Amino acid sequence: MIAEVLKNLDIELAKEDRGRMEKHGTAQPEAYDYYLRGRGYLQDYDRVDSLENAAAEFQRSLRLDPRFALAYAGLGQAFMHRYALARSPESLEAANAACRRSAQLDPSGPDAEICLGMLFNATGRYDAAAQHLERSLKLDSTRDESYRELAIAYEGLKRLGDAEALLQKAVGLRPHYWAAYKWLGRFYEAHGRYDQASGTVQTRG
């Protein structure tokens, strides 16, 4: 009797785990694990080795589940950051394919919207970038990368006050993460506000 109860409990727990993963777009535990590793590497997106590792993890995830939209979005972001560092057309083309595939698989997902917003920002199409990133924030208002990328779009559209407010919001969401301070400091420096830029760097440190 006890063995049967435990067996049934294991089945129920497995169902719960599958349900949680399916909410993220996959029923493959390993695919989700590789995806999470890729997101971890993506946090250090200013380092080429981290981007290479991130892309490799997302690709491993997609080999296990070729319809995993979040992994495509992560892969697209890794390629976009690589393009920002090296300006290689191949990275931009790869990002375009990955971002659009993510959007096809999950049209209502914030990750695909972030990915497309980054793509349009990189190519100077700030109106289109803003539309995608505003949509991403409506879908999930807790993502600091949405605020950072939307700030880039607004800066390109000369909406400087809005851009600054978004960057400050990103800092508030993740006060211990270096990227938000970097972009806020860069914004102040680009617009001649050197004292604030210096203060931002000191706060980050």
XYZ file of N, CA, C and O in Angstrom:
820
model
N 0.840 -1.209 0.000
C 0.000 0.000 0.000
C 0.871 1.253 0.000
O 0.618 2.177 -0.773
N 1.878 1.307 0.883
C 2.751 2.493 0.943
C 3.496 2.680 -0.368
O 3.604 3.791 -0.886
N 3.985 1.564 -0.945
C 4.712 1.653 -2.220
C 3.820 2.228 -3.308
O 4.258 3.043 -4.131
N 2.544 1.841 -3.296
C 1.621 2.343 -4.308
C 1.373 3.840 -4.130
O 1.313 4.595 -5.102
N 1.239 4.278 -2.877
C 1.051 5.708 -2.592
C 2.250 6.517 -3.071
O 2.105 7.571 -3.700
N 3.462 6.023 -2.757
C 4.678 6.723 -3.172
C 4.796 6.775 -4.694
O 5.204 7.787 -5.264
N 4.436 5.672 -5.340
C 4.471 5.646 -6.807
C 3.528 6.687 -7.383
O 3.865 7.436 -8.287
N 2.301 6.742 -6.828
C 1.331 7.734 -7.293
C 1.815 9.152 -7.022
O 1.606 10.060 -7.827
N 2.467 9.353 -5.871
C 3.006 10.671 -5.523
C 4.080 11.082 -6.532
O 4.121 12.227 -6.979
N 4.959 10.150 -6.881
C 5.998 10.428 -7.878
C 5.377 10.851 -9.202
O 5.844 11.766 -9.876
N 4.296 10.172 -9.574
C 3.611 10.517 -10.829
C 3.059 11.929 -10.752
O 3.192 12.732 -11.679
N 2.446 12.274 -9.616
C 1.874 13.609 -9.464
C 2.958 14.679 -9.484
O 2.794 15.741 -10.086
N 4.077 14.404 -8.797
C 5.176 15.366 -8.803
C 5.730 15.545 -10.209
O 6.065 16.654 -10.619
N 5.831 14.450 -10.953
C 6.313 14.539 -12.328
C 5.375 15.404 -13.168
O 5.809 16.203 -13.987
N 4.067 15.248 -12.934
C 3.086 16.067 -13.657
C 3.271 17.542 -13.323
O 3.186 18.413 -14.186
N 3.504 17.826 -12.031
C 3.715 19.222 -11.621
C 4.952 19.800 -12.286
O 4.937 20.940 -12.769
N 6.044 19.014 -12.301
C 7.266 19.486 -12.941
C 7.042 19.747 -14.421
O 7.494 20.756 -14.968
N 6.346 18.807 -15.076
C 6.070 18.993 -16.501
C 5.224 20.238 -16.721
O 5.441 20.996 -17.660
N 4.249 20.453 -15.835
C 3.395 21.631 -15.979
C 4.174 22.924 -15.852
O 3.969 23.862 -16.613
N 5.094 22.955 -14.875
C 5.906 24.161 -14.701
C 6.775 24.416 -15.933
O 6.909 25.546 -16.400
N 7.377 23.362 -16.461
C 8.233 23.529 -17.635
C 7.424 23.934 -18.858
O 7.853 24.766 -19.651
N 6.239 23.321 -19.018
C 5.426 23.635 -20.182
C 4.987 25.094 -20.183
O 4.791 25.690 -21.238
N 4.841 25.668 -18.993
C 4.534 27.094 -18.923
C 5.657 27.926 -19.528
O 5.452 29.034 -20.019
N 6.876 27.386 -19.482
C 8.024 28.075 -20.068
C 8.263 27.661 -21.514
O 9.223 28.101 -22.124
N 7.419 26.783 -22.047
C 7.489 26.488 -23.459
C 8.137 25.181 -23.844
O 8.330 24.924 -25.028
N 8.479 24.324 -22.893
C 9.064 23.022 -23.206
C 8.647 22.000 -22.162
O 8.406 22.350 -21.011
N 8.574 20.742 -22.610
C 8.325 19.645 -21.679
C 9.578 18.805 -21.495
O 9.519 17.729 -20.894
N 10.699 19.289 -22.015
C 11.965 18.565 -21.929
C 12.819 19.147 -20.798
O 13.306 20.274 -20.897
N 13.022 18.394 -19.719
C 13.801 18.921 -18.587
C 15.203 19.371 -18.971
O 15.651 20.431 -18.544
N 15.888 18.583 -19.800
C 17.250 18.958 -20.182
C 17.268 20.209 -21.040
O 18.178 21.036 -20.924
N 16.277 20.340 -21.899
C 16.204 21.532 -22.747
C 16.067 22.781 -21.878
O 16.712 23.811 -22.134
N 15.229 22.684 -20.859
C 15.039 23.832 -19.965
C 16.301 24.110 -19.157
O 16.663 25.262 -18.926
N 16.994 23.054 -18.747
C 18.235 23.217 -17.993
C 19.291 23.934 -18.840
O 19.957 24.860 -18.368
N 19.458 23.507 -20.094
C 20.412 24.171 -20.981
C 20.023 25.631 -21.214
O 20.877 26.519 -21.274
N 18.720 25.871 -21.337
C 18.239 27.248 -21.513
C 18.631 28.122 -20.321
O 19.133 29.244 -20.499
N 18.421 27.608 -19.115
C 18.769 28.383 -17.917
C 20.270 28.661 -17.849
O 20.691 29.750 -17.459
N 21.070 27.681 -18.245
C 22.517 27.911 -18.284
C 22.865 29.011 -19.279
O 23.725 29.866 -19.010
N 22.199 28.989 -20.427
C 22.430 30.034 -21.422
C 22.079 31.405 -20.890
O 22.819 32.376 -21.096
N 20.959 31.508 -20.176
C 20.571 32.798 -19.586
C 21.611 33.254 -18.569
O 21.895 34.450 -18.453
N 22.182 32.317 -17.849
C 23.223 32.673 -16.885
C 24.436 33.272 -17.575
O 24.950 34.319 -17.161
N 24.911 32.632 -18.628
C 26.046 33.167 -19.376
C 25.719 34.524 -19.995
O 26.584 35.395 -20.113
N 24.468 34.711 -20.369
C 24.070 35.950 -21.039
C 24.153 37.163 -20.115
O 24.169 38.307 -20.586
N 24.211 36.939 -18.814
C 24.324 38.061 -17.879
C 25.635 38.825 -18.075
O 25.703 40.018 -17.804
N 26.669 38.133 -18.542
C 27.954 38.788 -18.817
C 28.100 39.000 -20.318
O 29.044 38.522 -20.945
N 27.131 39.720 -20.885
C 27.066 39.848 -22.337
C 28.142 40.754 -22.937
O 28.219 40.902 -24.150
N 28.957 41.361 -22.102
C 30.047 42.199 -22.626
C 31.323 41.385 -22.842
O 32.353 41.942 -23.222
N 31.259 40.085 -22.607
C 32.428 39.205 -22.772
C 32.164 38.204 -23.888
O 31.137 37.511 -23.886
N 33.091 38.128 -24.827
C 32.920 37.245 -25.978
C 32.785 35.791 -25.542
O 31.931 35.055 -26.056
N 33.600 35.362 -24.570
C 33.545 33.962 -24.149
C 32.196 33.623 -23.525
O 31.656 32.519 -23.740
N 31.619 34.558 -22.775
C 30.300 34.317 -22.183
C 29.230 34.201 -23.260
O 28.325 33.361 -23.170
N 29.325 35.028 -24.292
C 28.351 34.970 -25.381
C 28.475 33.666 -26.158
O 27.469 33.078 -26.567
N 29.705 33.213 -26.364
C 29.905 31.932 -27.050
C 29.304 30.791 -26.225
O 28.639 29.894 -26.764
N 29.525 30.835 -24.924
C 28.958 29.800 -24.047
C 27.433 29.867 -24.025
O 26.758 28.834 -24.037
N 26.894 31.087 -23.987
C 25.435 31.250 -23.992
C 24.836 30.663 -25.265
O 23.868 29.891 -25.218
N 25.417 31.014 -26.410
C 24.903 30.512 -27.684
C 24.968 28.987 -27.729
O 24.027 28.322 -28.190
N 26.061 28.423 -27.227
C 26.211 26.962 -27.231
C 25.136 26.293 -26.379
O 24.565 25.259 -26.773
N 24.826 26.872 -25.219
C 23.808 26.286 -24.343
C 22.416 26.380 -24.972
O 21.626 25.422 -24.911
N 22.108 27.517 -25.581
C 20.801 27.657 -26.237
C 20.680 26.678 -27.400
O 19.601 26.094 -27.626
N 21.752 26.490 -28.140
C 21.724 25.542 -29.260
C 21.553 24.108 -28.763
O 20.842 23.314 -29.392
N 22.172 23.762 -27.648
C 21.956 22.441 -27.048
C 20.481 22.271 -26.669
O 19.889 21.206 -26.870
N 19.910 23.309 -26.101
C 18.502 23.281 -25.723
C 17.618 23.031 -26.945
O 16.703 22.205 -26.915
N 17.926 23.716 -28.037
C 17.098 23.604 -29.239
C 17.280 22.264 -29.950
O 16.357 21.809 -30.637
N 18.424 21.640 -29.781
C 18.581 20.301 -30.357
C 17.640 19.303 -29.664
O 17.159 18.355 -30.285
N 17.378 19.533 -28.388
C 16.465 18.657 -27.643
C 15.005 19.018 -27.885
O 14.136 18.151 -27.867
N 14.736 20.313 -28.075
C 13.364 20.768 -28.333
C 13.403 21.876 -29.382
O 13.553 23.059 -29.047
N 13.265 21.523 -30.659
C 13.366 22.515 -31.746
C 12.232 23.534 -31.779
O 12.279 24.456 -32.593
N 11.256 23.385 -30.899
C 10.136 24.338 -30.866
C 10.116 25.153 -29.566
O 9.096 25.709 -29.186
N 11.251 25.241 -28.920
C 11.363 25.948 -27.638
C 11.613 27.436 -27.921
O 12.736 27.867 -28.180
N 10.550 28.229 -27.850
C 10.615 29.644 -28.246
C 11.587 30.449 -27.394
O 12.293 31.325 -27.906
N 11.619 30.177 -26.085
C 12.502 30.946 -25.205
C 13.966 30.737 -25.570
O 14.777 31.664 -25.490
N 14.319 29.518 -25.974
C 15.711 29.245 -26.349
C 16.074 29.992 -27.632
O 17.200 30.500 -27.761
N 15.133 30.089 -28.569
C 15.389 30.885 -29.769
C 15.584 32.357 -29.417
O 16.460 33.028 -29.969
N 14.765 32.865 -28.503
C 14.895 34.264 -28.096
C 16.240 34.510 -27.422
O 16.914 35.505 -27.691
N 16.635 33.589 -26.531
C 17.937 33.719 -25.888
C 19.068 33.674 -26.892
O 20.029 34.454 -26.805
N 18.964 32.766 -27.863
C 19.991 32.660 -28.902
C 20.060 33.950 -29.714
O 21.152 34.452 -30.020
N 18.896 34.495 -30.046
C 18.879 35.762 -30.786
C 19.536 36.885 -30.006
O 20.291 37.690 -30.568
N 19.290 36.938 -28.693
C 19.917 37.975 -27.873
C 21.430 37.782 -27.801
O 22.184 38.762 -27.841
N 21.873 36.518 -27.709
C 23.316 36.263 -27.683
C 23.968 36.746 -28.977
O 25.032 37.382 -28.958
N 23.320 36.474 -30.113
C 23.857 36.927 -31.395
C 23.831 38.454 -31.495
O 24.740 39.066 -32.067
N 22.795 39.083 -30.933
C 22.708 40.546 -30.976
C 23.838 41.176 -30.169
O 24.459 42.154 -30.604
N 24.114 40.635 -29.002
C 25.210 41.165 -28.194
C 26.554 40.925 -28.883
O 27.451 41.779 -28.813
N 26.673 39.787 -29.568
C 27.910 39.520 -30.304
C 28.065 40.512 -31.455
O 29.169 40.979 -31.738
N 26.954 40.853 -32.083
C 26.994 41.858 -33.148
C 27.419 43.215 -32.592
O 28.199 43.944 -33.218
N 26.936 43.562 -31.410
C 27.307 44.842 -30.784
C 28.803 44.907 -30.506
O 29.402 45.987 -30.576
N 29.419 43.768 -30.210
C 30.850 43.743 -29.915
C 31.710 43.712 -31.171
O 32.752 44.371 -31.235
N 31.267 42.948 -32.170
C 32.135 42.712 -33.336
C 31.602 43.287 -34.641
O 32.342 43.359 -35.630
N 30.323 43.675 -34.678
C 29.696 44.226 -35.879
C 29.815 43.285 -37.081
O 30.006 43.729 -38.212
N 29.680 41.995 -36.846
C 29.749 41.042 -37.951
C 28.356 40.856 -38.552
O 27.392 40.593 -37.813
N 28.223 40.986 -39.871
C 26.907 40.793 -40.509
C 26.323 39.412 -40.234
O 25.107 39.253 -40.147
N 27.197 38.403 -40.083
C 26.718 37.053 -39.818
C 25.945 36.972 -38.495
O 24.919 36.290 -38.407
N 26.441 37.683 -37.488
C 25.756 37.691 -36.187
C 24.389 38.340 -36.296
O 23.409 37.876 -35.700
N 24.304 39.414 -37.082
C 23.030 40.102 -37.254
C 22.031 39.217 -37.984
O 20.855 39.143 -37.610
N 22.490 38.527 -39.012
C 21.613 37.624 -39.760
C 21.134 36.476 -38.878
O 19.959 36.093 -38.922
N 22.047 35.917 -38.081
C 21.680 34.820 -37.190
C 20.680 35.292 -36.133
O 19.735 34.573 -35.784
N 20.884 36.502 -35.607
C 19.957 37.060 -34.617
C 18.579 37.260 -35.235
O 17.554 36.948 -34.609
N 18.546 37.772 -36.442
C 17.282 38.006 -37.134
C 16.498 36.702 -37.273
O 15.299 36.637 -36.954
N 17.170 35.641 -37.690
C 16.502 34.351 -37.867
C 15.994 33.802 -36.542
O 14.854 33.311 -36.446
N 16.819 33.877 -35.493
C 16.431 33.330 -34.191
C 15.288 34.115 -33.566
O 14.334 33.536 -33.024
N 15.357 35.442 -33.622
C 14.299 36.280 -33.040
C 12.964 36.042 -33.731
O 11.920 35.918 -33.083
N 12.988 35.984 -35.045
C 11.740 35.793 -35.796
C 11.164 34.386 -35.580
O 9.951 34.209 -35.524
N 12.040 33.397 -35.430
C 11.542 32.056 -35.136
C 10.886 32.013 -33.760
O 9.836 31.373 -33.577
N 11.462 32.693 -32.787
C 10.865 32.773 -31.460
C 9.480 33.397 -31.524
O 8.538 32.918 -30.895
N 9.363 34.477 -32.303
C 8.077 35.166 -32.435
C 7.043 34.282 -33.128
O 5.851 34.327 -32.795
N 7.478 33.473 -34.092
C 6.554 32.554 -34.760
C 6.021 31.504 -33.789
O 4.838 31.169 -33.806
N 6.910 30.986 -32.960
C 6.526 29.918 -32.037
C 5.710 30.428 -30.852
O 4.862 29.707 -30.320
N 5.970 31.653 -30.419
C 5.273 32.211 -29.251
C 4.991 33.689 -29.494
O 5.708 34.558 -28.981
N 3.953 33.996 -30.295
C 3.669 35.392 -30.666
C 3.351 36.308 -29.487
O 3.475 37.530 -29.603
N 2.940 35.728 -28.357
C 2.552 36.557 -27.207
C 3.619 36.572 -26.121
O 3.353 37.002 -25.003
N 4.840 36.109 -26.445
C 5.888 36.036 -25.428
C 6.722 37.297 -25.348
O 7.100 37.859 -26.381
N 7.038 37.781 -24.139
C 7.861 38.989 -23.997
C 9.285 38.792 -24.505
O 9.910 39.741 -24.978
N 9.808 37.571 -24.433
C 11.195 37.345 -24.843
C 11.392 37.594 -26.334
O 12.405 38.169 -26.753
N 10.443 37.148 -27.143
C 10.520 37.407 -28.579
C 10.437 38.902 -28.860
O 11.139 39.426 -29.738
N 9.593 39.615 -28.120
C 9.461 41.065 -28.309
C 10.764 41.782 -27.946
O 11.186 42.713 -28.634
N 11.410 41.345 -26.858
C 12.701 41.931 -26.475
C 13.730 41.684 -27.562
O 14.482 42.580 -27.955
N 13.754 40.457 -28.060
C 14.707 40.077 -29.099
C 14.517 40.944 -30.348
O 15.491 41.476 -30.909
N 13.286 41.099 -30.790
C 13.008 41.924 -31.974
C 13.313 43.392 -31.702
O 13.812 44.098 -32.583
N 13.032 43.850 -30.493
C 13.366 45.232 -30.145
C 14.854 45.497 -30.228
O 15.297 46.528 -30.747
N 15.647 44.554 -29.728
C 17.105 44.675 -29.822
C 17.552 44.720 -31.278
O 18.438 45.491 -31.662
N 16.928 43.886 -32.095
C 17.277 43.824 -33.515
C 17.013 45.165 -34.201
O 17.870 45.681 -34.926
N 15.856 45.743 -33.945
C 15.518 47.020 -34.573
C 16.361 48.164 -34.007
O 16.727 49.089 -34.735
N 16.687 48.111 -32.722
C 17.591 49.125 -32.162
C 18.943 49.095 -32.871
O 19.506 50.135 -33.214
N 19.466 47.901 -33.090
C 20.792 47.757 -33.696
C 20.833 48.266 -35.119
O 21.894 48.691 -35.599
N 19.692 48.239 -35.796
C 19.646 48.698 -37.180
C 19.060 50.107 -37.313
O 18.772 50.559 -38.414
N 18.893 50.794 -36.168
C 18.453 52.185 -36.197
C 16.981 52.394 -36.465
O 16.551 53.523 -36.707
N 16.187 51.351 -36.376
C 14.736 51.476 -36.605
C 14.042 51.617 -35.249
O 13.401 50.710 -34.738
N 14.210 52.812 -34.681
C 13.812 53.017 -33.286
C 12.300 53.000 -33.076
O 11.834 52.579 -32.011
N 11.535 53.438 -34.058
C 10.073 53.373 -33.923
C 9.611 51.929 -33.774
O 8.810 51.605 -32.888
N 10.117 51.064 -34.656
C 9.741 49.646 -34.597
C 10.247 49.012 -33.301
O 9.544 48.222 -32.662
N 11.464 49.364 -32.901
C 12.020 48.833 -31.644
C 11.126 49.218 -30.474
O 10.814 48.375 -29.611
N 10.715 50.484 -30.421
C 9.884 50.955 -29.315
C 8.560 50.196 -29.257
O 8.090 49.832 -28.170
N 7.958 49.925 -30.405
C 6.684 49.205 -30.423
C 6.838 47.810 -29.807
O 6.020 47.387 -28.983
N 7.887 47.105 -30.200
C 8.094 45.756 -29.665
C 8.419 45.790 -28.176
O 7.939 44.950 -27.403
N 9.224 46.743 -27.766
C 9.658 46.789 -26.368
C 8.549 47.291 -25.447
O 8.444 46.847 -24.303
N 7.727 48.203 -25.931
C 6.557 48.619 -25.152
C 5.616 47.427 -24.950
O 5.044 47.240 -23.872
N 5.490 46.603 -25.993
C 4.657 45.408 -25.890
C 5.254 44.426 -24.891
O 4.525 43.788 -24.130
N 6.573 44.303 -24.897
C 7.208 43.367 -23.958
C 6.935 43.778 -22.515
O 6.722 42.927 -21.647
N 6.928 45.081 -22.254
C 6.672 45.554 -20.896
C 5.217 45.353 -20.489
O 4.926 45.140 -19.313
N 4.305 45.423 -21.448
C 2.911 45.128 -21.134
C 2.742 43.653 -20.768
O 1.924 43.292 -19.917
N 3.532 42.801 -21.415
C 3.455 41.365 -21.145
C 4.148 40.988 -19.840
O 3.729 40.073 -19.148
N 5.242 41.701 -19.523
C 6.003 41.413 -18.296
C 6.765 42.676 -17.901
O 7.742 43.045 -18.548
N 6.318 43.317 -16.844
C 6.903 44.600 -16.428
C 8.091 44.429 -15.492
O 8.595 45.415 -14.950
N 8.560 43.202 -15.294
C 9.657 42.962 -14.344
C 10.998 42.738 -15.031
O 11.992 42.477 -14.351
N 11.072 42.859 -16.341
C 12.287 42.538 -17.069
C 13.144 43.775 -17.252
O 12.793 44.682 -18.022
N 14.297 43.828 -16.592
C 15.143 45.020 -16.674
C 15.674 45.246 -18.077
O 15.889 46.385 -18.497
N 15.889 44.156 -18.869
C 16.406 44.355 -20.216
C 15.399 45.058 -21.112
O 15.784 45.774 -22.043
N 14.105 44.893 -20.825
C 13.092 45.621 -21.593
C 13.228 47.121 -21.371
O 13.145 47.912 -22.316
N 13.445 47.522 -20.116
C 13.598 48.937 -19.808
C 14.865 49.500 -20.450
O 14.856 50.609 -21.003
N 15.961 48.745 -20.376
C 17.219 49.215 -20.958
C 17.102 49.374 -22.470
O 17.507 50.392 -23.033
N 16.535 48.383 -23.119
C 16.434 48.443 -24.575
C 15.429 49.497 -25.029
O 15.641 50.177 -26.036
N 14.324 49.660 -24.288
C 13.364 50.697 -24.642
C 13.983 52.079 -24.454
O 13.713 53.007 -25.215
N 14.836 52.220 -23.452
C 15.543 53.486 -23.256
C 16.420 53.816 -24.468
O 16.504 54.973 -24.887
N 17.074 52.798 -25.031
C 17.894 53.021 -26.230
C 17.018 53.503 -27.382
O 17.379 54.440 -28.117
N 15.851 52.880 -27.539
C 14.934 53.299 -28.601
C 14.459 54.738 -28.383
O 14.448 55.557 -29.314
N 14.068 55.062 -27.138
C 13.595 56.421 -26.857
C 14.710 57.451 -27.042
O 14.468 58.560 -27.514
N 15.930 57.070 -26.677
C 17.053 57.985 -26.892
C 17.220 58.249 -28.384
O 17.461 59.380 -28.807
N 17.091 57.205 -29.195
C 17.176 57.376 -30.637
C 16.058 58.236 -31.194
O 16.227 58.906 -32.216
N 14.915 58.230 -30.516
C 13.767 59.053 -30.928
C 13.776 60.425 -30.265
O 12.805 61.172 -30.385
N 14.857 60.754 -29.562
C 15.031 62.045 -28.869
C 14.067 62.235 -27.711
O 13.808 63.369 -27.291
N 13.572 61.170 -27.169
C 12.717 61.239 -25.972
C 13.614 61.017 -24.756
O 13.570 59.985 -24.085
N 14.448 62.005 -24.477
C 15.522 61.811 -23.507
C 15.026 61.654 -22.071
O 15.577 60.866 -21.301
N 14.010 62.406 -21.708
C 13.463 62.282 -20.354
C 12.896 60.900 -20.101
O 13.115 60.305 -19.029
N 12.183 60.377 -21.092
C 11.625 59.037 -20.963
C 12.735 57.993 -20.897
O 12.646 57.021 -20.135
N 13.769 58.183 -21.709
C 14.894 57.241 -21.714
C 15.570 57.200 -20.347
O 15.858 56.124 -19.805
N 15.822 58.365 -19.779
C 16.471 58.423 -18.461
C 15.620 57.736 -17.395
O 16.139 56.965 -16.573
N 14.318 57.984 -17.422
C 13.424 57.377 -16.429
C 13.438 55.857 -16.541
O 13.419 55.146 -15.526
N 13.499 55.344 -17.758
C 13.529 53.896 -17.956
C 14.825 53.284 -17.430
O 14.825 52.210 -16.826
N 15.938 53.955 -17.671
C 17.222 53.455 -17.174
C 17.260 53.461 -15.647
O 17.808 52.545 -15.026
N 16.695 54.491 -15.041
C 16.626 54.524 -13.585
C 15.727 53.403 -13.051
O 16.004 52.811 -12.001
N 14.664 53.114 -13.790
C 13.781 52.001 -13.409
C 14.544 50.678 -13.472
O 14.402 49.824 -12.582
N 15.374 50.510 -14.514
C 16.166 49.277 -14.647
C 17.118 49.110 -13.473
O 17.293 48.005 -12.953
N 17.732 50.215 -13.048
C 18.623 50.162 -11.880
C 17.841 49.744 -10.643
O 18.292 48.909 -9.844
N 16.663 50.294 -10.483
C 15.850 49.966 -9.321
C 15.407 48.517 -9.295
O 15.289 47.918 -8.224
N 15.171 47.948 -10.472
C 14.732 46.560 -10.538
C 15.849 45.595 -10.144
O 15.604 44.575 -9.498
N 17.095 45.910 -10.564
C 18.225 45.018 -10.262
C 19.401 45.862 -9.781
O 20.367 46.099 -10.515
N 19.341 46.332 -8.549
C 20.359 47.270 -8.053
C 21.757 46.676 -7.922
O 22.716 47.420 -7.764
N 21.875 45.359 -8.002
C 23.204 44.739 -7.862
C 23.778 44.270 -9.196
O 24.824 43.624 -9.218
N 23.088 44.602 -10.286
C 23.528 44.144 -11.608
C 24.223 45.289 -12.342
O 23.687 46.387 -12.455
N 25.409 45.013 -12.862
C 26.265 46.043 -13.435
C 25.681 46.705 -14.688
O 25.942 47.896 -14.942
N 24.902 45.971 -15.478
C 24.500 46.473 -16.798
C 23.669 47.753 -16.722
O 23.851 48.677 -17.519
N 22.750 47.813 -15.752
C 21.888 48.991 -15.654
C 22.707 50.246 -15.361
O 22.463 51.319 -15.924
N 23.691 50.133 -14.475
C 24.552 51.274 -14.153
C 25.393 51.685 -15.365
O 25.609 52.876 -15.612
N 25.867 50.686 -16.110
C 26.667 50.983 -17.299
C 25.878 51.835 -18.282
O 26.376 52.843 -18.785
N 24.646 51.429 -18.557
C 23.852 52.144 -19.551
C 23.396 53.505 -19.042
O 23.328 54.470 -19.817
N 23.098 53.614 -17.758
C 22.724 54.920 -17.218
C 23.916 55.866 -17.249
O 23.790 57.037 -17.639
N 25.097 55.369 -16.863
C 26.304 56.191 -16.931
C 26.636 56.608 -18.346
O 27.022 57.759 -18.602
N 26.491 55.681 -19.289
C 26.752 56.001 -20.686
C 25.786 57.072 -21.196
O 26.175 57.983 -21.931
N 24.518 56.989 -20.755
C 23.512 57.980 -21.150
C 23.907 59.373 -20.660
O 23.887 60.343 -21.411
N 24.281 59.458 -19.371
C 24.670 60.755 -18.824
C 25.899 61.310 -19.548
O 25.968 62.504 -19.880
N 26.870 60.461 -19.803
C 28.097 60.913 -20.468
C 27.811 61.384 -21.894
O 28.341 62.407 -22.336
N 26.947 60.665 -22.593
C 26.619 61.018 -23.974
C 25.943 62.371 -24.073
O 26.035 63.045 -25.107
N 25.295 62.794 -22.984
C 24.563 64.060 -23.009
C 25.219 65.122 -22.124
O 24.569 66.068 -21.677
N 26.512 64.948 -21.892
C 27.302 65.976 -21.219
C 27.054 66.120 -19.738
O 27.462 67.121 -19.139
N 26.451 65.137 -19.118
C 26.148 65.216 -17.686
C 27.197 64.391 -16.937
O 26.938 63.333 -16.384
N 28.431 64.912 -16.955
C 29.585 64.131 -16.525
C 29.598 63.854 -15.021
O 30.038 62.783 -14.585
N 29.115 64.800 -14.217
C 29.080 64.569 -12.771
C 28.162 63.402 -12.431
O 28.494 62.557 -11.588
N 27.015 63.354 -13.095
C 26.081 62.260 -12.839
C 26.634 60.941 -13.365
O 26.435 59.888 -12.766
N 27.334 61.007 -14.497
C 27.958 59.797 -15.040
C 28.969 59.238 -14.050
O 29.006 58.039 -13.778
N 29.799 60.132 -13.487
C 30.796 59.708 -12.516
C 30.134 59.138 -11.259
O 30.557 58.130 -10.707
N 29.071 59.796 -10.817
C 28.364 59.314 -9.632
C 27.732 57.958 -9.846
O 27.701 57.132 -8.936
N 27.265 57.697 -11.068
C 26.678 56.406 -11.394
C 27.712 55.309 -11.325
O 27.479 54.220 -10.785
N 28.900 55.583 -11.844
C 30.000 54.604 -11.802
C 30.391 54.309 -10.357
O 30.612 53.168 -9.967
N 30.452 55.350 -9.529
C 30.825 55.168 -8.126
C 29.765 54.355 -7.383
O 30.089 53.512 -6.543
N 28.490 54.607 -7.722
C 27.407 53.855 -7.087
C 27.493 52.382 -7.457
O 27.326 51.513 -6.623
N 27.808 52.136 -8.712
C 27.965 50.751 -9.187
C 29.087 50.058 -8.438
O 28.981 48.906 -8.050
N 30.191 50.779 -8.258
C 31.330 50.191 -7.550
C 31.009 49.949 -6.104
O 31.553 49.021 -5.522
